[in-house]
Every structure is written in C-alpha cells, then in structure tokens.
JSON list of C-alpha atoms in Angstrom, two decimals:
[
{"chain": "A", "resi": 1, "resn": "MET", "atom": "CA", "xyz": [0.02, 0.01, 0.00]},
{"chain": "A", "resi": 2, "resn": "LEU", "atom": "CA", "xyz": [2.76, 2.44, 0.94]},
{"chain": "A", "resi": 3, "resn": "ASP", "atom": "CA", "xyz": [4.58, 1.59, -2.25]},
{"chain": "A", "resi": 4, "resn": "LYS", "atom": "CA", "xyz": [1.90, 3.42, -4.27]},
{"chain": "A", "resi": 5, "resn": "HIS", "atom": "CA", "xyz": [2.15, 6.53, -2.22]},
{"chain": "A", "resi": 6, "resn": "THR", "atom": "CA", "xyz": [5.85, 6.73, -1.31]},
{"chain": "A", "resi": 7, "resn": "LYS", "atom": "CA", "xyz": [7.58, 8.89, -3.95]},
{"chain": "A", "resi": 8, "resn": "VAL", "atom": "CA", "xyz": [11.12, 7.82, -4.94]},
{"chain": "A", "resi": 9, "resn": "CYS", "atom": "CA", "xyz": [11.54, 10.63, -7.58]},
{"chain": "A", "resi": 10, "resn": "LEU", "atom": "CA", "xyz": [10.10, 13.72, -5.97]},
{"chain": "A", "resi": 11, "resn": "CYS", "atom": "CA", "xyz": [10.75, 15.78, -9.18]},
{"chain": "A", "resi": 12, "resn": "LYS", "atom": "CA", "xyz": [8.59, 13.51, -11.31]},
{"chain": "A", "resi": 13, "resn": "ALA", "atom": "CA", "xyz": [6.38, 12.14, -8.62]},
{"chain": "A", "resi": 14, "resn": "ILE", "atom": "CA", "xyz": [7.40, 8.51, -9.36]},
{"chain": "A", "resi": 15, "resn": "PRO", "atom": "CA", "xyz": [6.23, 6.08, -6.61]},
{"chain": "A", "resi": 16, "resn": "ARG", "atom": "CA", "xyz": [8.16, 3.20, -5.16]},
{"chain": "A", "resi": 17, "resn": "ILE", "atom": "CA", "xyz": [5.79, 0.76, -6.87]},
{"chain": "A", "resi": 18, "resn": "LYS", "atom": "CA", "xyz": [6.90, 1.94, -10.41]},
{"chain": "A", "resi": 19, "resn": "ILE", "atom": "CA", "xyz": [10.56, 1.32, -9.45]},
{"chain": "A", "resi": 20, "resn": "LYS", "atom": "CA", "xyz": [9.79, -2.12, -8.06]},
{"chain": "A", "resi": 21, "resn": "GLU", "atom": "CA", "xyz": [7.80, -2.94, -11.29]},
{"chain": "A", "resi": 22, "resn": "ALA", "atom": "CA", "xyz": [10.78, -1.87, -13.49]},
{"chain": "A", "resi": 23, "resn": "VAL", "atom": "CA", "xyz": [13.07, -4.14, -11.53]},
{"chain": "A", "resi": 24, "resn": "SER", "atom": "CA", "xyz": [10.71, -7.10, -11.76]},
{"chain": "A", "resi": 25, "resn": "ARG", "atom": "CA", "xyz": [10.68, -6.58, -15.55]},
{"chain": "A", "resi": 26, "resn": "GLY", "atom": "CA", "xyz": [14.44, -6.88, -15.76]},
{"chain": "A", "resi": 27, "resn": "ALA", "atom": "CA", "xyz": [15.77, -3.40, -15.05]},
{"chain": "A", "resi": 28, "resn": "ASP", "atom": "CA", "xyz": [18.76, -4.40, -13.04]},
{"chain": "A", "resi": 29, "resn": "THR", "atom": "CA", "xyz": [20.89, -1.13, -13.00]},
{"chain": "A", "resi": 30, "resn": "VAL", "atom": "CA", "xyz": [20.08, 2.35, -11.86]},
{"chain": "A", "resi": 31, "resn": "GLU", "atom": "CA", "xyz": [20.36, 3.56, -15.52]},
{"chain": "A", "resi": 32, "resn": "LYS", "atom": "CA", "xyz": [17.83, 0.96, -16.66]},
{"chain": "A", "resi": 33, "resn": "VAL", "atom": "CA", "xyz": [15.39, 1.76, -13.98]},
{"chain": "A", "resi": 34, "resn": "GLN", "atom": "CA", "xyz": [15.66, 5.50, -14.76]},
{"chain": "A", "resi": 35, "resn": "LYS", "atom": "CA", "xyz": [15.13, 4.83, -18.49]},
{"chain": "A", "resi": 36, "resn": "ALA", "atom": "CA", "xyz": [12.12, 2.60, -17.78]},
{"chain": "A", "resi": 37, "resn": "THR", "atom": "CA", "xyz": [10.44, 5.01, -15.33]},
{"chain": "A", "resi": 38, "resn": "GLY", "atom": "CA", "xyz": [11.61, 8.53, -16.15]},
{"chain": "A", "resi": 39, "resn": "ALA", "atom": "CA", "xyz": [13.15, 8.82, -12.69]},
{"chain": "A", "resi": 40, "resn": "GLY", "atom": "CA", "xyz": [16.19, 11.01, -12.57]},
{"chain": "A", "resi": 41, "resn": "SER", "atom": "CA", "xyz": [15.10, 13.24, -15.31]},
{"chain": "A", "resi": 42, "resn": "GLY", "atom": "CA", "xyz": [13.57, 15.91, -13.25]},
{"chain": "A", "resi": 43, "resn": "GLY", "atom": "CA", "xyz": [14.92, 19.26, -11.97]},
{"chain": "A", "resi": 44, "resn": "CYS", "atom": "CA", "xyz": [17.50, 17.76, -9.67]},
{"chain": "A", "resi": 45, "resn": "GLY", "atom": "CA", "xyz": [18.98, 15.54, -12.31]},
{"chain": "A", "resi": 46, "resn": "GLY", "atom": "CA", "xyz": [18.65, 12.44, -10.17]},
{"chain": "A", "resi": 47, "resn": "ARG", "atom": "CA", "xyz": [20.66, 13.68, -7.13]},
{"chain": "A", "resi": 48, "resn": "ARG", "atom": "CA", "xyz": [17.78, 12.88, -4.81]},
{"chain": "A", "resi": 49, "resn": "CYS", "atom": "CA", "xyz": [16.32, 9.67, -6.29]},
{"chain": "A", "resi": 50, "resn": "THR", "atom": "CA", "xyz": [19.54, 7.93, -7.51]},
{"chain": "A", "resi": 51, "resn": "PRO", "atom": "CA", "xyz": [20.56, 6.74, -4.04]},
{"chain": "A", "resi": 52, "resn": "LYS", "atom": "CA", "xyz": [16.97, 5.61, -3.20]},
{"chain": "A", "resi": 53, "resn": "ILE", "atom": "CA", "xyz": [16.80, 3.68, -6.50]},
{"chain": "A", "resi": 54, "resn": "GLN", "atom": "CA", "xyz": [20.19, 2.11, -5.77]},
{"chain": "A", "resi": 55, "resn": "GLU", "atom": "CA", "xyz": [18.92, 1.05, -2.33]},
{"chain": "A", "resi": 56, "resn": "LEU", "atom": "CA", "xyz": [15.68, -0.42, -3.82]},
{"chain": "A", "resi": 57, "resn": "LEU", "atom": "CA", "xyz": [17.60, -2.34, -6.50]},
{"chain": "A", "resi": 58, "resn": "GLU", "atom": "CA", "xyz": [19.83, -3.91, -3.76]},
{"chain": "A", "resi": 59, "resn": "LYS", "atom": "CA", "xyz": [16.84, -4.95, -1.77]},
{"chain": "A", "resi": 60, "resn": "GLU", "atom": "CA", "xyz": [14.83, -6.37, -4.75]},
{"chain": "A", "resi": 61, "resn": "LEU", "atom": "CA", "xyz": [17.70, -8.17, -6.43]},
{"chain": "A", "resi": 62, "resn": "ASN", "atom": "CA", "xyz": [18.83, -9.76, -3.26]},
{"chain": "A", "resi": 63, "resn": "LYS", "atom": "CA", "xyz": [15.50, -11.33, -2.29]}
]
C-alpha cells in the first residue's frame, strides 16, 4: 500500500511501486530503472532519487 504513495523521485512524482515494477521486468541497474520509469530526469537531475533507486535495487535483487 505504501509503495503506491511513497515517492522515490520527487521531481517527477514517481512512486516506489513503479521502481519495483521496473526491476521485476528486468531493469537491473540504476540507469535501466531510470530509463524505464523516467526517474532521474527531473529538476534535480537524479541527485535525490538515484541513492533511493540504488537501495531499492539492492533490496529487490537480493530477495
């Protein structure tokens, strides 16, 4: 439930669920996740969301 509402990319309002979906579809690097979701392309240039994406990737890939 929180995955729908917790924003990973604040600039583009991309929720955690979109990041997890991209990872489950095969995005296994930060760059692939960003390309699949649009995260990191906002005003901050990924400075805020890149560490969050990396953390989510590590958790999701190490399940």
